Amino acid sequence: MKTTIGTRIRLVRTMSGRSQERFAASLGYTRRSLLNWEGGTAEPPIAILKPMRDRYNVDPVWLVMGEGETPKVPNKPRLGGVGRADR
Protein backbone atom coordinates (compact mmCIF):
# COMPACT_ATOMS: atom_id res chain seq x y z
CA MET A 1 0.00 0.00 0.00
CA LYS A 2 1.38 3.39 -1.00
CA THR A 3 1.49 5.98 1.75
CA THR A 4 0.96 9.72 1.46
CA ILE A 5 3.62 12.36 2.02
CA GLY A 6 1.75 13.36 5.19
CA THR A 7 1.95 9.79 6.50
CA ARG A 8 5.68 9.69 5.74
CA ILE A 9 6.23 13.02 7.53
CA ARG A 10 4.33 11.67 10.54
CA LEU A 11 6.48 8.53 10.48
CA VAL A 12 9.69 10.59 10.50
CA ARG A 13 8.36 12.72 13.36
CA THR A 14 7.37 9.74 15.50
CA MET A 15 10.66 7.95 14.77
CA SER A 16 12.51 11.08 15.89
CA GLY A 17 10.63 11.09 19.19
CA ARG A 18 9.65 14.73 18.81
CA SER A 19 6.34 16.36 19.54
CA GLN A 20 4.44 18.00 16.69
CA GLU A 21 5.42 21.42 17.97
CA ARG A 22 9.14 20.65 18.30
CA PHE A 23 9.30 18.79 14.99
CA ALA A 24 7.56 21.63 13.13
CA ALA A 25 9.83 24.20 14.78
CA SER A 26 12.93 22.21 13.78
CA LEU A 27 11.82 22.61 10.15
CA GLY A 28 10.98 26.31 10.59
CA TYR A 29 7.20 25.91 10.48
CA THR A 30 4.26 25.96 12.88
CA ARG A 31 2.47 23.04 14.48
CA ARG A 32 -0.65 24.02 12.51
CA SER A 33 1.25 23.60 9.22
CA LEU A 34 2.50 20.20 10.34
CA LEU A 35 -1.02 19.13 11.34
CA ASN A 36 -2.27 20.08 7.89
CA TRP A 37 0.50 18.12 6.16
CA GLU A 38 0.10 15.05 8.33
CA GLY A 39 -3.67 15.17 7.96
CA GLY A 40 -3.53 15.55 4.21
CA THR A 41 -5.40 18.85 4.10
CA ALA A 42 -2.36 20.69 2.72
CA GLU A 43 0.75 19.74 0.77
CA PRO A 44 4.05 20.67 2.39
CA PRO A 45 6.25 23.15 0.54
CA ILE A 46 9.24 21.87 -1.36
CA ALA A 47 11.40 23.89 1.03
CA ILE A 48 11.03 21.22 3.73
CA LEU A 49 13.08 18.73 1.69
CA LYS A 50 16.46 20.20 2.64
CA PRO A 51 15.88 20.43 6.41
CA MET A 52 14.25 16.96 6.42
CA ARG A 53 17.34 15.58 4.67
CA ASP A 54 19.86 17.50 6.76
CA ARG A 55 18.27 17.09 10.20
CA TYR A 56 16.49 13.75 9.93
CA ASN A 57 18.49 11.84 7.30
CA VAL A 58 15.46 11.56 5.00
CA ASP A 59 15.89 10.85 1.29
CA PRO A 60 13.83 13.49 -0.57
CA VAL A 61 12.72 10.89 -3.14
CA TRP A 62 11.36 8.66 -0.37
CA LEU A 63 9.63 11.61 1.26
CA VAL A 64 7.95 12.84 -1.93
CA MET A 65 7.37 9.60 -3.84
CA GLY A 66 7.47 6.92 -1.15
CA GLU A 67 10.07 4.99 -3.15
CA GLY A 68 13.11 3.42 -1.58
CA GLU A 69 13.86 2.40 1.96
CA THR A 70 12.34 3.95 5.05
CA PRO A 71 15.00 6.21 6.55
CA LYS A 72 16.80 5.50 9.79
CA VAL A 73 15.81 8.65 11.62
CA PRO A 74 18.09 9.77 14.46
CA ASN A 75 16.46 10.39 17.84
CA LYS A 76 18.46 13.58 18.07
CA PRO A 77 18.32 15.57 14.83
CA ARG A 78 21.37 17.36 13.61
CA LEU A 79 21.61 20.87 14.94
CA GLY A 80 21.23 23.94 12.85
CA GLY A 81 18.73 26.74 12.86
CA VAL A 82 16.29 27.34 10.10
CA GLY A 83 16.16 30.92 8.97
CA ARG A 84 13.99 32.62 6.41
CA ALA A 85 16.65 32.07 3.76
CA ASP A 86 16.34 28.30 4.27
CA ARG A 87 12.63 28.26 3.48
Tab-separated table of C-alpha atoms in Angstrom:
chain	number	residue	atom	x	y	z
A	1	MET	CA	0.000	0.000	0.000
A	2	LYS	CA	1.383	3.388	-1.004
A	3	THR	CA	1.493	5.984	1.746
A	4	THR	CA	0.957	9.719	1.459
A	5	ILE	CA	3.617	12.356	2.021
A	6	GLY	CA	1.755	13.358	5.195
A	7	THR	CA	1.953	9.793	6.497
A	8	ARG	CA	5.677	9.687	5.742
A	9	ILE	CA	6.229	13.022	7.525
A	10	ARG	CA	4.334	11.671	10.545
A	11	LEU	CA	6.485	8.529	10.481
A	12	VAL	CA	9.688	10.587	10.498
A	13	ARG	CA	8.356	12.718	13.361
A	14	THR	CA	7.373	9.744	15.500
A	15	MET	CA	10.655	7.951	14.766
A	16	SER	CA	12.513	11.082	15.891
A	17	GLY	CA	10.627	11.094	19.190
A	18	ARG	CA	9.649	14.732	18.807
A	19	SER	CA	6.341	16.363	19.539
A	20	GLN	CA	4.441	17.998	16.694
A	21	GLU	CA	5.417	21.423	17.970
A	22	ARG	CA	9.138	20.651	18.299
A	23	PHE	CA	9.302	18.793	14.995
A	24	ALA	CA	7.565	21.630	13.128
A	25	ALA	CA	9.830	24.204	14.779
A	26	SER	CA	12.927	22.213	13.780
A	27	LEU	CA	11.818	22.615	10.149
A	28	GLY	CA	10.985	26.313	10.587
A	29	TYR	CA	7.197	25.911	10.481
A	30	THR	CA	4.263	25.956	12.878
A	31	ARG	CA	2.474	23.045	14.483
A	32	ARG	CA	-0.646	24.015	12.505
A	33	SER	CA	1.253	23.601	9.222
A	34	LEU	CA	2.501	20.203	10.337
A	35	LEU	CA	-1.017	19.130	11.339
A	36	ASN	CA	-2.273	20.079	7.889
A	37	TRP	CA	0.502	18.120	6.163
A	38	GLU	CA	0.100	15.047	8.329
A	39	GLY	CA	-3.671	15.168	7.964
A	40	GLY	CA	-3.532	15.551	4.206
A	41	THR	CA	-5.400	18.851	4.100
A	42	ALA	CA	-2.365	20.686	2.716
A	43	GLU	CA	0.753	19.743	0.772
A	44	PRO	CA	4.052	20.673	2.393
A	45	PRO	CA	6.248	23.151	0.535
A	46	ILE	CA	9.241	21.871	-1.359
A	47	ALA	CA	11.402	23.892	1.032
A	48	ILE	CA	11.027	21.222	3.733
A	49	LEU	CA	13.082	18.733	1.690
A	50	LYS	CA	16.457	20.200	2.639
A	51	PRO	CA	15.876	20.431	6.412
A	52	MET	CA	14.253	16.959	6.423
A	53	ARG	CA	17.345	15.579	4.666
A	54	ASP	CA	19.858	17.503	6.758
A	55	ARG	CA	18.273	17.092	10.200
A	56	TYR	CA	16.489	13.753	9.931
A	57	ASN	CA	18.495	11.836	7.303
A	58	VAL	CA	15.456	11.556	5.001
A	59	ASP	CA	15.887	10.850	1.295
A	60	PRO	CA	13.829	13.495	-0.569
A	61	VAL	CA	12.718	10.885	-3.139
A	62	TRP	CA	11.364	8.661	-0.372
A	63	LEU	CA	9.625	11.613	1.265
A	64	VAL	CA	7.948	12.837	-1.925
A	65	MET	CA	7.371	9.600	-3.842
A	66	GLY	CA	7.475	6.922	-1.152
A	67	GLU	CA	10.073	4.992	-3.152
A	68	GLY	CA	13.110	3.419	-1.579
A	69	GLU	CA	13.863	2.399	1.962
A	70	THR	CA	12.342	3.950	5.051
A	71	PRO	CA	15.004	6.214	6.547
A	72	LYS	CA	16.803	5.498	9.786
A	73	VAL	CA	15.813	8.653	11.619
A	74	PRO	CA	18.095	9.766	14.462
A	75	ASN	CA	16.464	10.390	17.840
A	76	LYS	CA	18.457	13.579	18.067
A	77	PRO	CA	18.316	15.569	14.825
A	78	ARG	CA	21.370	17.363	13.610
A	79	LEU	CA	21.614	20.869	14.940
A	80	GLY	CA	21.227	23.939	12.846
A	81	GLY	CA	18.727	26.736	12.860
A	82	VAL	CA	16.286	27.341	10.095
A	83	GLY	CA	16.165	30.921	8.975
A	84	ARG	CA	13.986	32.622	6.413
A	85	ALA	CA	16.645	32.072	3.758
A	86	ASP	CA	16.344	28.305	4.267
A	87	ARG	CA	12.632	28.259	3.482
